[in-house]
PDB file of C-alpha atoms in Angstrom:
ATOM      1  CA  UNK E1300     105.767 110.770 101.908  1.00  0.00           C
ATOM      2  CA  UNK E1301     103.853 108.377  99.915  1.00  0.00           C
ATOM      3  CA  UNK E1302     103.469 104.757 102.114  1.00  0.00           C
ATOM      4  CA  UNK E1303     101.255 101.605 101.920  1.00  0.00           C
ATOM      5  CA  UNK E1304     100.708 100.381 105.141  1.00  0.00           C
ATOM      6  CA  UNK E1305      99.904  96.361 105.547  1.00  0.00           C
ATOM      7  CA  UNK E1306      98.009  95.508 108.117  1.00  0.00           C
ATOM      8  CA  UNK E1307      96.190  92.589 110.244  1.00  0.00           C
ATOM      9  CA  UNK E1308      98.432  89.476 109.883  1.00  0.00           C
ATOM     10  CA  UNK E1309      99.072  87.168 112.316  1.00  0.00           C
ATOM     11  CA  UNK E1310      98.120  83.713 113.388  1.00  0.00           C
ATOM     12  CA  UNK E1311      95.105  81.518 112.331  1.00  0.00           C
ATOM     13  CA  UNK E1312      93.805  78.104 112.234  1.00  0.00           C
ATOM     14  CA  UNK E1313      93.418  75.936 109.314  1.00  0.00           C
ATOM     15  CA  UNK E1314      89.678  77.378 107.827  1.00  0.00           C
ATOM     16  CA  UNK E1315      89.870  80.077 109.860  1.00  0.00           C
ATOM     17  CA  UNK E1316      89.653  84.342 109.088  1.00  0.00           C
ATOM     18  CA  UNK E1317      91.585  86.822 108.425  1.00  0.00           C
ATOM     19  CA  UNK E1318      91.136  90.578 106.875  1.00  0.00           C
ATOM     20  CA  UNK E1319      94.336  92.171 105.756  1.00  0.00           C
ATOM     21  CA  UNK E1320      93.931  96.542 105.814  1.00  0.00           C
ATOM     22  CA  UNK E1321      96.105  98.038 103.260  1.00  0.00           C
ATOM     23  CA  UNK E1322      96.264 102.009 104.351  1.00  0.00           C
ATOM     24  CA  UNK E1323      97.551 105.024 101.799  1.00  0.00           C
ATOM     25  CA  UNK E1324      99.478 107.890 102.832  1.00  0.00           C
ATOM     26  CA  UNK E1325     100.591 111.040  99.943  1.00  0.00           C
ATOM     27  CA  UNK E1326      98.693 109.527  97.079  1.00  0.00           C
ATOM     28  CA  UNK E1327      94.716 108.812  96.413  1.00  0.00           C
ATOM     29  CA  UNK E1328      93.803 105.061  96.097  1.00  0.00           C
ATOM     30  CA  UNK E1329      91.391 106.611  93.460  1.00  0.00           C
ATOM     31  CA  UNK E1330      94.008 106.844  90.790  1.00  0.00           C
ATOM     32  CA  UNK E1331      95.843 103.732  90.892  1.00  0.00           C
ATOM     33  CA  UNK E1332      95.007  99.907  90.712  1.00  0.00           C
ATOM     34  CA  UNK E1333      95.674  98.042  94.501  1.00  0.00           C
ATOM     35  CA  UNK E1334      97.672  94.752  94.029  1.00  0.00           C
ATOM     36  CA  UNK E1335      97.779  92.095  97.086  1.00  0.00           C
ATOM     37  CA  UNK E1336     101.163  89.493  96.753  1.00  0.00           C
ATOM     38  CA  UNK E1337     102.238  87.156  98.880  1.00  0.00           C
ATOM     39  CA  UNK E1338     105.832  85.411  99.402  1.00  0.00           C
ATOM     40  CA  UNK E1339     106.374  81.908 101.225  1.00  0.00           C
ATOM     41  CA  UNK E1340     109.582  81.358 102.883  1.00  0.00           C
ATOM     42  CA  UNK E1341     111.906  80.080  99.879  1.00  0.00           C
ATOM     43  CA  UNK E1342     109.462  80.681  96.732  1.00  0.00           C
ATOM     44  CA  UNK E1343     109.317  83.450  94.924  1.00  0.00           C
ATOM     45  CA  UNK E1344     106.431  86.391  95.553  1.00  0.00           C
ATOM     46  CA  UNK E1345     103.262  85.462  94.089  1.00  0.00           C
ATOM     47  CA  UNK E1346     100.304  87.718  93.463  1.00  0.00           C
ATOM     48  CA  UNK E1347      96.834  87.512  94.818  1.00  0.00           C
ATOM     49  CA  UNK E1348      94.460  89.613  93.634  1.00  0.00           C
ATOM     50  CA  UNK E1349      93.929  92.771  92.389  1.00  0.00           C
ATOM     51  CA  UNK E1350      91.151  95.519  92.221  1.00  0.00           C
ATOM     52  CA  UNK E1351      90.625  99.043  90.262  1.00  0.00           C
ATOM     53  CA  UNK E1352      89.831 101.808  92.516  1.00  0.00           C
ATOM     54  CA  UNK E1353      87.830 103.569  89.746  1.00  0.00           C
ATOM     55  CA  UNK E1354      85.226 100.669  89.335  1.00  0.00           C
ATOM     56  CA  UNK E1355      85.371  98.286  91.013  1.00  0.00           C
ATOM     57  CA  UNK E1356      86.932  95.398  88.585  1.00  0.00           C
ATOM     58  CA  UNK E1357      88.448  93.225  90.619  1.00  0.00           C
ATOM     59  CA  UNK E1358      90.277  89.610  89.895  1.00  0.00           C
ATOM     60  CA  UNK E1359      92.525  87.084  91.465  1.00  0.00           C
ATOM     61  CA  UNK E1360      95.432  84.156  91.495  1.00  0.00           C
ATOM     62  CA  UNK E1361      93.258  80.771  90.540  1.00  0.00           C
ATOM     63  CA  UNK E1362      94.930  79.480  93.702  1.00  0.00           C
ATOM     64  CA  UNK E1363      92.849  81.710  96.075  1.00  0.00           C
ATOM     65  CA  UNK E1364      89.371  82.324  93.818  1.00  0.00           C
ATOM     66  CA  UNK E1365      86.012  81.330  96.065  1.00  0.00           C
ATOM     67  CA  UNK E1366      87.924  82.226  99.493  1.00  0.00           C
ATOM     68  CA  UNK E1367      89.744  85.550  99.680  1.00  0.00           C
ATOM     69  CA  UNK E1368      87.952  88.787  98.708  1.00  0.00           C
ATOM     70  CA  UNK E1369      89.242  92.273  97.560  1.00  0.00           C
ATOM     71  CA  UNK E1370      87.419  94.991  98.385  1.00  0.00           C
ATOM     72  CA  UNK E1371      88.475  98.961  98.952  1.00  0.00           C
ATOM     73  CA  UNK E1372      86.654 102.301 101.272  1.00  0.00           C
ATOM     74  CA  UNK E1373      88.217 105.065  98.680  1.00  0.00           C
ATOM     75  CA  UNK E1374      86.888 107.478 101.052  1.00  0.00           C
ATOM     76  CA  UNK E1375      89.020 105.695 104.327  1.00  0.00           C
ATOM     77  CA  UNK E1376      91.608 105.497 100.926  1.00  0.00           C
ATOM     78  CA  UNK E1377      92.273 101.840 102.100  1.00  0.00           C
ATOM     79  CA  UNK E1378      92.327  98.324 100.865  1.00  0.00           C
ATOM     80  CA  UNK E1379      90.609  95.497 102.216  1.00  0.00           C
ATOM     81  CA  UNK E1380      91.742  91.273 101.710  1.00  0.00           C
ATOM     82  CA  UNK E1381      89.459  89.077 103.394  1.00  0.00           C
ATOM     83  CA  UNK E1382      90.563  85.890 103.185  1.00  0.00           C
ATOM     84  CA  UNK E1383      88.132  82.766 104.236  1.00  0.00           C
ATOM     85  CA  UNK E1384      88.917  78.366 104.669  1.00  0.00           C
ATOM     86  CA  UNK E1385      92.558  79.595 104.914  1.00  0.00           C
ATOM     87  CA  UNK E1386      95.130  76.354 104.992  1.00  0.00           C
ATOM     88  CA  UNK E1387      98.766  76.293 105.775  1.00  0.00           C
ATOM     89  CA  UNK E1388      99.591  76.770 102.278  1.00  0.00           C
ATOM     90  CA  UNK E1389      98.496  80.021 102.829  1.00  0.00           C
ATOM     91  CA  UNK E1390     101.059  81.288 105.070  1.00  0.00           C
ATOM     92  CA  UNK E1391     103.568  84.146 103.769  1.00  0.00           C
ATOM     93  CA  UNK E1392     104.082  88.227 103.861  1.00  0.00           C
ATOM     94  CA  UNK E1393     101.003  89.499 102.736  1.00  0.00           C
ATOM     95  CA  UNK E1394     102.355  92.781 101.032  1.00  0.00           C
ATOM     96  CA  UNK E1395     100.115  95.627  99.290  1.00  0.00           C
ATOM     97  CA  UNK E1396     101.222  97.545  95.924  1.00  0.00           C
ATOM     98  CA  UNK E1397     100.080 100.337  94.250  1.00  0.00           C
ATOM     99  CA  UNK E1398     100.132 101.324  90.179  1.00  0.00           C
ATOM    100  CA  UNK E1399      98.895 104.098  88.069  1.00  0.00           C
ATOM    101  CA  UNK E1400      96.966 101.761  85.997  1.00  0.00           C
ATOM    102  CA  UNK E1401      93.312 101.047  86.113  1.00  0.00           C
ATOM    103  CA  UNK E1402      93.364  97.762  85.359  1.00  0.00           C
ATOM    104  CA  UNK E1403      96.479  96.537  86.815  1.00  0.00           C
ATOM    105  CA  UNK E1404      97.340  92.745  86.180  1.00  0.00           C
ATOM    106  CA  UNK E1405      98.949  90.159  88.697  1.00  0.00           C
ATOM    107  CA  UNK E1406     102.465  90.744  87.660  1.00  0.00           C
ATOM    108  CA  UNK E1407     104.890  92.480  90.567  1.00  0.00           C
ATOM    109  CA  UNK E1408     106.331  93.764  87.847  1.00  0.00           C
ATOM    110  CA  UNK E1409     103.992  96.318  86.983  1.00  0.00           C
ATOM    111  CA  UNK E1410     104.003  97.521  90.399  1.00  0.00           C
ATOM    112  CA  UNK E1411     105.635 100.643  91.771  1.00  0.00           C
ATOM    113  CA  UNK E1412     104.925 101.693  95.329  1.00  0.00           C
ATOM    114  CA  UNK E1413     104.894  98.790  97.991  1.00  0.00           C
ATOM    115  CA  UNK E1414     104.303  98.359 101.496  1.00  0.00           C
ATOM    116  CA  UNK E1415     105.920  96.810 103.939  1.00  0.00           C
ATOM    117  CA  UNK E1416     104.193  93.646 104.669  1.00  0.00           C
ATOM    118  CA  UNK E1417     102.104  91.565 107.260  1.00  0.00           C
ATOM    119  CA  UNK E1418     102.831  88.538 108.066  1.00  0.00           C
ATOM    120  CA  UNK E1419      99.740  85.636 108.044  1.00  0.00           C
ATOM    121  CA  UNK E1420     100.543  82.328 109.479  1.00  0.00           C
ATOM    122  CA  UNK E1421      98.060  79.632 108.784  1.00  0.00           C
ATOM    123  CA  UNK E1422      98.742  76.305 111.648  1.00  0.00           C
ATOM    124  CA  UNK E1423      97.202  73.066 110.827  1.00  0.00           C
TER     125      UNK E1423
END
C-alpha cells in the first residue's frame, strides 16, 4: 500500500510559522524526489519546493525563497516543509508528491504519487 500522508496544517496569523510533514509508507524515500505543492481556491496547483533524498539538493519557487525550508529524514521516511513569515497569499491546501527521480522539478505533471493534502490558512 503506497501512501503519502501530509499533515501539520492549521490556522496561523500573518507573520507566523508552521511545519508540515509528509510521511511515506510502502516506498523508500531514498529512491525518490519529493515535492510540495499547493492549491488555493480558484487557482492552479503551484509547485513550492522539492528535495532529493539522495543528496539533499533542493529548490524552491521564487515566491517562497527565503521563507520556506524543505528537509528530509530518510530514517523516518518523512519530508518536512518549514514555513515562516506566512502571509494570507500562502493560504492553500498543501500536497506532497513523489517521483522516482533524484532531481525532479516543480512541475506537478512529473509526479505520480500524491498525498491527500493538508490545509494551511493564514489570517491577516
